Amino acid sequence: EVVCKVDYDRRKLIAPNHSCTHMLNFALREILGNHVDQKGSIVLPEKLRFDFSHGKPVKPDELRKIESIVNEQIKAELDVFAKEATLTDAKGIKGLRAVFGEVYPDPVRVVSIGQKVEDLLADPENDKWSSISAELCGGTHISNTREAKAFALLSEEGIAKGIRRITAVTTDCAFRALELALSLEQDVNEASKTEGCLLEQDCCF
């Protein structure tokens, strides 16, 4: 006899990371453009990793905007909805994201953030859907974006020609990362002030 059990403690950590990959996918498209396609992702209890098509490194100011969009969605406390639909109906939704080359079942599960899936299906051509995150997905998610608490980008790098990778954290890990970044920034600012004073003194002699 085989008994399967869900590890709910692990799932509780994975769910916010998974929902934030959806929000990250949306933010990347908003800032970098519609050419951005998901090329792979991993959601672990401690972090998330997202691979996407983009021909050059993402600029620091773009990364700040991307991180900010995800955090804005977390602060907005948006409900996360999931519902099955026929593959044809789902693919008719404007702005819907799917992984290129992926074989999806029929019916398929649609996950949307901040808007009921029923609304998307009732009026699939509505331009409004391009400004929300809606994806085909069978994974585990939080029920409201506030459960992610915070989002922090850790790294952005190239992994293959035309493919970039972002690594990020959510919840308490994100708070710790943001605190560390602020602390480092303060250290750099203090050091630059000190160096400036030393330089001024040197100039006086």
PDB file of N, CA, C and O in Angstrom, residues 11-70:
ATOM      1  N   ARG A  11       4.838  23.306   1.450  1.00  0.00           N
ATOM      2  CA  ARG A  11       3.942  23.958   0.488  1.00  0.00           C
ATOM      3  C   ARG A  11       3.712  25.423   0.853  1.00  0.00           C
ATOM      4  O   ARG A  11       3.642  26.289  -0.014  1.00  0.00           O
ATOM      5  N   LYS A  12       3.614  25.698   2.160  1.00  0.00           N
ATOM      6  CA  LYS A  12       3.376  27.065   2.637  1.00  0.00           C
ATOM      7  C   LYS A  12       4.511  27.999   2.224  1.00  0.00           C
ATOM      8  O   LYS A  12       4.305  29.196   2.025  1.00  0.00           O
ATOM      9  N   LEU A  13       5.726  27.455   2.097  1.00  0.00           N
ATOM     10  CA  LEU A  13       6.875  28.247   1.671  1.00  0.00           C
ATOM     11  C   LEU A  13       6.962  28.352   0.149  1.00  0.00           C
ATOM     12  O   LEU A  13       7.387  29.372  -0.392  1.00  0.00           O
ATOM     13  N   ILE A  14       6.556  27.291  -0.534  1.00  0.00           N
ATOM     14  CA  ILE A  14       6.634  27.263  -2.004  1.00  0.00           C
ATOM     15  C   ILE A  14       5.551  28.141  -2.644  1.00  0.00           C
ATOM     16  O   ILE A  14       5.806  28.827  -3.628  1.00  0.00           O
ATOM     17  N   ALA A  15       4.342  28.116  -2.087  1.00  0.00           N
ATOM     18  CA  ALA A  15       3.208  28.839  -2.694  1.00  0.00           C
ATOM     19  C   ALA A  15       3.491  30.328  -2.948  1.00  0.00           C
ATOM     20  O   ALA A  15       3.247  30.816  -4.057  1.00  0.00           O
ATOM     21  N   PRO A  16       4.016  31.088  -1.965  1.00  0.00           N
ATOM     22  CA  PRO A  16       4.293  32.506  -2.262  1.00  0.00           C
ATOM     23  C   PRO A  16       5.365  32.685  -3.333  1.00  0.00           C
ATOM     24  O   PRO A  16       5.276  33.603  -4.159  1.00  0.00           O
ATOM     25  N   ASN A  17       6.355  31.784  -3.345  1.00  0.00           N
ATOM     26  CA  ASN A  17       7.396  31.865  -4.383  1.00  0.00           C
ATOM     27  C   ASN A  17       6.805  31.611  -5.766  1.00  0.00           C
ATOM     28  O   ASN A  17       7.177  32.256  -6.746  1.00  0.00           O
ATOM     29  N   HIS A  18       5.857  30.669  -5.837  1.00  0.00           N
ATOM     30  CA  HIS A  18       5.235  30.348  -7.124  1.00  0.00           C
ATOM     31  C   HIS A  18       4.378  31.515  -7.628  1.00  0.00           C
ATOM     32  O   HIS A  18       4.485  31.930  -8.785  1.00  0.00           O
ATOM     33  N   SER A  19       3.561  32.069  -6.748  1.00  0.00           N
ATOM     34  CA  SER A  19       2.718  33.205  -7.158  1.00  0.00           C
ATOM     35  C   SER A  19       3.580  34.393  -7.578  1.00  0.00           C
ATOM     36  O   SER A  19       3.227  35.127  -8.506  1.00  0.00           O
ATOM     37  N   CYS A  20       4.725  34.555  -6.915  1.00  0.00           N
ATOM     38  CA  CYS A  20       5.606  35.670  -7.271  1.00  0.00           C
ATOM     39  C   CYS A  20       6.329  35.445  -8.599  1.00  0.00           C
ATOM     40  O   CYS A  20       6.717  36.415  -9.249  1.00  0.00           O
ATOM     41  N   THR A  21       6.476  34.184  -9.039  1.00  0.00           N
ATOM     42  CA  THR A  21       7.021  33.983 -10.399  1.00  0.00           C
ATOM     43  C   THR A  21       6.014  34.500 -11.429  1.00  0.00           C
ATOM     44  O   THR A  21       6.404  35.050 -12.453  1.00  0.00           O
ATOM     45  N   HIS A  22       4.720  34.347 -11.141  1.00  0.00           N
ATOM     46  CA  HIS A  22       3.686  34.869 -12.039  1.00  0.00           C
ATOM     47  C   HIS A  22       3.735  36.398 -12.074  1.00  0.00           C
ATOM     48  O   HIS A  22       3.664  37.011 -13.143  1.00  0.00           O
ATOM     49  N   MET A  23       3.866  37.002 -10.887  1.00  0.00           N
ATOM     50  CA  MET A  23       3.930  38.463 -10.821  1.00  0.00           C
ATOM     51  C   MET A  23       5.217  38.989 -11.453  1.00  0.00           C
ATOM     52  O   MET A  23       5.214  40.043 -12.101  1.00  0.00           O
ATOM     53  N   LEU A  24       6.303  38.237 -11.296  1.00  0.00           N
ATOM     54  CA  LEU A  24       7.578  38.605 -11.917  1.00  0.00           C
ATOM     55  C   LEU A  24       7.475  38.530 -13.437  1.00  0.00           C
ATOM     56  O   LEU A  24       7.936  39.436 -14.152  1.00  0.00           O
ATOM     57  N   ASN A  25       6.859  37.474 -13.936  1.00  0.00           N
ATOM     58  CA  ASN A  25       6.639  37.306 -15.381  1.00  0.00           C
ATOM     59  C   ASN A  25       5.872  38.509 -15.933  1.00  0.00           C
ATOM     60  O   ASN A  25       6.219  39.085 -16.973  1.00  0.00           O
ATOM     61  N   PHE A  26       4.833  38.914 -15.215  1.00  0.00           N
ATOM     62  CA  PHE A  26       4.028  40.078 -15.603  1.00  0.00           C
ATOM     63  C   PHE A  26       4.879  41.353 -15.588  1.00  0.00           C
ATOM     64  O   PHE A  26       4.848  42.148 -16.524  1.00  0.00           O
ATOM     65  N   ALA A  27       5.658  41.550 -14.519  1.00  0.00           N
ATOM     66  CA  ALA A  27       6.474  42.759 -14.369  1.00  0.00           C
ATOM     67  C   ALA A  27       7.552  42.849 -15.448  1.00  0.00           C
ATOM     68  O   ALA A  27       7.829  43.936 -15.971  1.00  0.00           O
ATOM     69  N   LEU A  28       8.148  41.725 -15.791  1.00  0.00           N
ATOM     70  CA  LEU A  28       9.173  41.701 -16.851  1.00  0.00           C
ATOM     71  C   LEU A  28       8.599  42.156 -18.184  1.00  0.00           C
ATOM     72  O   LEU A  28       9.214  42.933 -18.911  1.00  0.00           O
ATOM     73  N   ARG A  29       7.406  41.684 -18.481  1.00  0.00           N
ATOM     74  CA  ARG A  29       6.740  42.071 -19.736  1.00  0.00           C
ATOM     75  C   ARG A  29       6.401  43.553 -19.727  1.00  0.00           C
ATOM     76  O   ARG A  29       6.561  44.246 -20.727  1.00  0.00           O
ATOM     77  N   GLU A  30       5.967  44.054 -18.554  1.00  0.00           N
ATOM     78  CA  GLU A  30       5.608  45.473 -18.428  1.00  0.00           C
ATOM     79  C   GLU A  30       6.814  46.381 -18.657  1.00  0.00           C
ATOM     80  O   GLU A  30       6.705  47.410 -19.318  1.00  0.00           O
ATOM     81  N   ILE A  31       7.956  46.002 -18.106  1.00  0.00           N
ATOM     82  CA  ILE A  31       9.138  46.866 -18.163  1.00  0.00           C
ATOM     83  C   ILE A  31      10.002  46.604 -19.392  1.00  0.00           C
ATOM     84  O   ILE A  31      10.517  47.538 -20.013  1.00  0.00           O
ATOM     85  N   LEU A  32      10.169  45.346 -19.778  1.00  0.00           N
ATOM     86  CA  LEU A  32      11.084  45.018 -20.881  1.00  0.00           C
ATOM     87  C   LEU A  32      10.383  44.872 -22.229  1.00  0.00           C
ATOM     88  O   LEU A  32      11.006  45.027 -23.274  1.00  0.00           O
ATOM     89  N   GLY A  33       9.078  44.525 -22.225  1.00  0.00           N
ATOM     90  CA  GLY A  33       8.343  44.396 -23.480  1.00  0.00           C
ATOM     91  C   GLY A  33       7.729  43.023 -23.682  1.00  0.00           C
ATOM     92  O   GLY A  33       8.046  42.059 -22.966  1.00  0.00           O
ATOM     93  N   ASN A  34       6.873  42.922 -24.671  1.00  0.00           N
ATOM     94  CA  ASN A  34       6.112  41.690 -24.930  1.00  0.00           C
ATOM     95  C   ASN A  34       6.939  40.542 -25.504  1.00  0.00           C
ATOM     96  O   ASN A  34       6.436  39.426 -25.637  1.00  0.00           O
ATOM     97  N   HIS A  35       8.191  40.823 -25.860  1.00  0.00           N
ATOM     98  CA  HIS A  35       9.051  39.748 -26.382  1.00  0.00           C
ATOM     99  C   HIS A  35       9.471  38.780 -25.271  1.00  0.00           C
ATOM    100  O   HIS A  35       9.951  37.685 -25.555  1.00  0.00           O
ATOM    101  N   VAL A  36       9.298  39.194 -24.012  1.00  0.00           N
ATOM    102  CA  VAL A  36       9.711  38.354 -22.879  1.00  0.00           C
ATOM    103  C   VAL A  36       8.838  37.102 -22.824  1.00  0.00           C
ATOM    104  O   VAL A  36       7.625  37.181 -22.723  1.00  0.00           O
ATOM    105  N   ASP A  37       9.503  35.946 -22.893  1.00  0.00           N
ATOM    106  CA  ASP A  37       8.818  34.656 -22.766  1.00  0.00           C
ATOM    107  C   ASP A  37       9.489  33.837 -21.683  1.00  0.00           C
ATOM    108  O   ASP A  37      10.718  33.820 -21.580  1.00  0.00           O
ATOM    109  N   GLN A  38       8.672  33.144 -20.896  1.00  0.00           N
ATOM    110  CA  GLN A  38       9.228  32.260 -19.870  1.00  0.00           C
ATOM    111  C   GLN A  38       9.932  31.083 -20.529  1.00  0.00           C
ATOM    112  O   GLN A  38       9.385  30.439 -21.414  1.00  0.00           O
ATOM    113  N   LYS A  39      11.152  30.814 -20.075  1.00  0.00           N
ATOM    114  CA  LYS A  39      11.921  29.688 -20.610  1.00  0.00           C
ATOM    115  C   LYS A  39      12.152  28.601 -19.570  1.00  0.00           C
ATOM    116  O   LYS A  39      12.746  27.575 -19.864  1.00  0.00           O
ATOM    117  N   GLY A  40      11.694  28.849 -18.376  1.00  0.00           N
ATOM    118  CA  GLY A  40      11.838  27.864 -17.306  1.00  0.00           C
ATOM    119  C   GLY A  40      11.717  28.550 -15.960  1.00  0.00           C
ATOM    120  O   GLY A  40      11.902  29.757 -15.857  1.00  0.00           O
ATOM    121  N   SER A  41      11.362  27.783 -14.934  1.00  0.00           N
ATOM    122  CA  SER A  41      11.327  28.347 -13.582  1.00  0.00           C
ATOM    123  C   SER A  41      11.433  27.224 -12.563  1.00  0.00           C
ATOM    124  O   SER A  41      11.077  26.080 -12.846  1.00  0.00           O
ATOM    125  N   ILE A  42      11.968  27.578 -11.402  1.00  0.00           N
ATOM    126  CA  ILE A  42      12.034  26.636 -10.282  1.00  0.00           C
ATOM    127  C   ILE A  42      11.516  27.373  -9.057  1.00  0.00           C
ATOM    128  O   ILE A  42      11.943  28.497  -8.770  1.00  0.00           O
ATOM    129  N   VAL A  43      10.577  26.742  -8.351  1.00  0.00           N
ATOM    130  CA  VAL A  43      10.105  27.315  -7.094  1.00  0.00           C
ATOM    131  C   VAL A  43      10.491  26.372  -5.965  1.00  0.00           C
ATOM    132  O   VAL A  43      10.063  25.216  -5.926  1.00  0.00           O
ATOM    133  N   LEU A  44      11.330  26.852  -5.085  1.00  0.00           N
ATOM    134  CA  LEU A  44      11.818  26.086  -3.940  1.00  0.00           C
ATOM    135  C   LEU A  44      11.304  26.730  -2.658  1.00  0.00           C
ATOM    136  O   LEU A  44      10.841  27.873  -2.689  1.00  0.00           O
ATOM    137  N   PRO A  45      11.391  26.059  -1.525  1.00  0.00           N
ATOM    138  CA  PRO A  45      10.939  26.685  -0.269  1.00  0.00           C
ATOM    139  C   PRO A  45      11.716  27.958   0.062  1.00  0.00           C
ATOM    140  O   PRO A  45      11.169  28.900   0.629  1.00  0.00           O
ATOM    141  N   GLU A  46      13.003  28.000  -0.329  1.00  0.00           N
ATOM    142  CA  GLU A  46      13.856  29.123   0.081  1.00  0.00           C
ATOM    143  C   GLU A  46      14.019  30.220  -0.966  1.00  0.00           C
ATOM    144  O   GLU A  46      14.456  31.326  -0.654  1.00  0.00           O
ATOM    145  N   LYS A  47      13.655  29.954  -2.242  1.00  0.00           N
ATOM    146  CA  LYS A  47      13.842  30.966  -3.285  1.00  0.00           C
ATOM    147  C   LYS A  47      13.070  30.587  -4.544  1.00  0.00           C
ATOM    148  O   LYS A  47      12.540  29.468  -4.652  1.00  0.00           O
ATOM    149  N   LEU A  48      13.045  31.513  -5.493  1.00  0.00           N
ATOM    150  CA  LEU A  48      12.481  31.223  -6.813  1.00  0.00           C
ATOM    151  C   LEU A  48      13.507  31.610  -7.873  1.00  0.00           C
ATOM    152  O   LEU A  48      14.353  32.479  -7.651  1.00  0.00           O
ATOM    153  N   ARG A  49      13.425  30.912  -8.999  1.00  0.00           N
ATOM    154  CA  ARG A  49      14.322  31.202 -10.110  1.00  0.00           C
ATOM    155  C   ARG A  49      13.481  31.264 -11.374  1.00  0.00           C
ATOM    156  O   ARG A  49      12.625  30.406 -11.584  1.00  0.00           O
ATOM    157  N   PHE A  50      13.729  32.280 -12.210  1.00  0.00           N
ATOM    158  CA  PHE A  50      12.901  32.481 -13.396  1.00  0.00           C
ATOM    159  C   PHE A  50      13.787  32.779 -14.596  1.00  0.00           C
ATOM    160  O   PHE A  50      14.577  33.727 -14.569  1.00  0.00           O
ATOM    161  N   ASP A  51      13.680  31.952 -15.630  1.00  0.00           N
ATOM    162  CA  ASP A  51      14.454  32.136 -16.862  1.00  0.00           C
ATOM    163  C   ASP A  51      13.539  32.714 -17.947  1.00  0.00           C
ATOM    164  O   ASP A  51      12.402  32.268 -18.097  1.00  0.00           O
ATOM    165  N   PHE A  52      14.073  33.688 -18.703  1.00  0.00           N
ATOM    166  CA  PHE A  52      13.233  34.364 -19.692  1.00  0.00           C
ATOM    167  C   PHE A  52      14.070  34.838 -20.878  1.00  0.00           C
ATOM    168  O   PHE A  52      15.293  35.005 -20.778  1.00  0.00           O
ATOM    169  N   SER A  53      13.387  35.035 -22.000  1.00  0.00           N
ATOM    170  CA  SER A  53      14.068  35.488 -23.217  1.00  0.00           C
ATOM    171  C   SER A  53      14.256  37.000 -23.174  1.00  0.00           C
ATOM    172  O   SER A  53      13.315  37.754 -22.951  1.00  0.00           O
ATOM    173  N   HIS A  54      15.510  37.416 -23.348  1.00  0.00           N
ATOM    174  CA  HIS A  54      15.844  38.852 -23.419  1.00  0.00           C
ATOM    175  C   HIS A  54      17.287  38.930 -23.900  1.00  0.00           C
ATOM    176  O   HIS A  54      18.163  38.240 -23.356  1.00  0.00           O
ATOM    177  N   GLY A  55      17.535  39.756 -24.891  1.00  0.00           N
ATOM    178  CA  GLY A  55      18.827  39.733 -25.581  1.00  0.00           C
ATOM    179  C   GLY A  55      19.991  40.424 -24.907  1.00  0.00           C
ATOM    180  O   GLY A  55      21.110  40.354 -25.398  1.00  0.00           O
ATOM    181  N   LYS A  56      19.752  41.098 -23.773  1.00  0.00           N
ATOM    182  CA  LYS A  56      20.854  41.830 -23.122  1.00  0.00           C
ATOM    183  C   LYS A  56      20.610  41.890 -21.620  1.00  0.00           C
ATOM    184  O   LYS A  56      19.486  41.645 -21.166  1.00  0.00           O
ATOM    185  N   PRO A  57      21.653  42.228 -20.845  1.00  0.00           N
ATOM    186  CA  PRO A  57      21.465  42.340 -19.396  1.00  0.00           C
ATOM    187  C   PRO A  57      20.380  43.359 -19.053  1.00  0.00           C
ATOM    188  O   PRO A  57      20.214  44.358 -19.761  1.00  0.00           O
ATOM    189  N   VAL A  58      19.646  43.091 -17.987  1.00  0.00           N
ATOM    190  CA  VAL A  58      18.609  44.024 -17.534  1.00  0.00           C
ATOM    191  C   VAL A  58      19.291  45.124 -16.723  1.00  0.00           C
ATOM    192  O   VAL A  58      20.071  44.842 -15.816  1.00  0.00           O
ATOM    193  N   LYS A  59      19.004  46.382 -17.069  1.00  0.00           N
ATOM    194  CA  LYS A  59      19.656  47.520 -16.402  1.00  0.00           C
ATOM    195  C   LYS A  59      19.210  47.620 -14.944  1.00  0.00           C
ATOM    196  O   LYS A  59      18.074  47.254 -14.609  1.00  0.00           O
ATOM    197  N   PRO A  60      20.085  48.159 -14.068  1.00  0.00           N
ATOM    198  CA  PRO A  60      19.738  48.295 -12.646  1.00  0.00           C
ATOM    199  C   PRO A  60      18.431  49.047 -12.398  1.00  0.00           C
ATOM    200  O   PRO A  60      17.624  48.639 -11.563  1.00  0.00           O
ATOM    201  N   ASP A  61      18.180  50.135 -13.150  1.00  0.00           N
ATOM    202  CA  ASP A  61      16.941  50.885 -12.932  1.00  0.00           C
ATOM    203  C   ASP A  61      15.716  50.076 -13.375  1.00  0.00           C
ATOM    204  O   ASP A  61      14.638  50.191 -12.793  1.00  0.00           O
ATOM    205  N   GLU A  62      15.895  49.232 -14.393  1.00  0.00           N
ATOM    206  CA  GLU A  62      14.800  48.348 -14.838  1.00  0.00           C
ATOM    207  C   GLU A  62      14.524  47.292 -13.771  1.00  0.00           C
ATOM    208  O   GLU A  62      13.362  46.971 -13.490  1.00  0.00           O
ATOM    209  N   LEU A  63      15.581  46.750 -13.178  1.00  0.00           N
ATOM    210  CA  LEU A  63      15.418  45.753 -12.115  1.00  0.00           C
ATOM    211  C   LEU A  63      14.675  46.350 -10.922  1.00  0.00           C
ATOM    212  O   LEU A  63      13.818  45.696 -10.324  1.00  0.00           O
ATOM    213  N   ARG A  64      15.005  47.600 -10.594  1.00  0.00           N
ATOM    214  CA  ARG A  64      14.311  48.272  -9.485  1.00  0.00           C
ATOM    215  C   ARG A  64      12.823  48.428  -9.790  1.00  0.00           C
ATOM    216  O   ARG A  64      11.971  48.214  -8.924  1.00  0.00           O
ATOM    217  N   LYS A  65      12.498  48.782 -11.032  1.00  0.00           N
ATOM    218  CA  LYS A  65      11.087  48.932 -11.432  1.00  0.00           C
ATOM    219  C   LYS A  65      10.359  47.582 -11.382  1.00  0.00           C
ATOM    220  O   LYS A  65       9.211  47.500 -10.961  1.00  0.00           O
ATOM    221  N   ILE A  66      11.037  46.528 -11.846  1.00  0.00           N
ATOM    222  CA  ILE A  66      10.453  45.173 -11.853  1.00  0.00           C
ATOM    223  C   ILE A  66      10.155  44.729 -10.420  1.00  0.00           C
ATOM    224  O   ILE A  66       9.056  44.255 -10.116  1.00  0.00           O
ATOM    225  N   GLU A  67      11.132  44.910  -9.540  1.00  0.00           N
ATOM    226  CA  GLU A  67      10.959  44.553  -8.124  1.00  0.00           C
ATOM    227  C   GLU A  67       9.821  45.357  -7.507  1.00  0.00           C
ATOM    228  O   GLU A  67       8.999  44.824  -6.756  1.00  0.00           O
ATOM    229  N   SER A  68       9.749  46.636  -7.872  1.00  0.00           N
ATOM    230  CA  SER A  68       8.727  47.529  -7.337  1.00  0.00           C
ATOM    231  C   SER A  68       7.317  47.105  -7.766  1.00  0.00           C
ATOM    232  O   SER A  68       6.384  47.122  -6.957  1.00  0.00           O
ATOM    233  N   ILE A  69       7.158  46.689  -9.022  1.00  0.00           N
ATOM    234  CA  ILE A  69       5.840  46.250  -9.516  1.00  0.00           C
ATOM    235  C   ILE A  69       5.335  45.048  -8.715  1.00  0.00           C
ATOM    236  O   ILE A  69       4.171  44.991  -8.311  1.00  0.00           O
ATOM    237  N   VAL A  70       6.224  44.096  -8.465  1.00  0.00           N
ATOM    238  CA  VAL A  70       5.826  42.906  -7.692  1.00  0.00           C
ATOM    239  C   VAL A  70       5.437  43.319  -6.267  1.00  0.00           C
ATOM    240  O   VAL A  70       4.408  42.890  -5.747  1.00  0.00           O
TER     241      VAL A  70
END
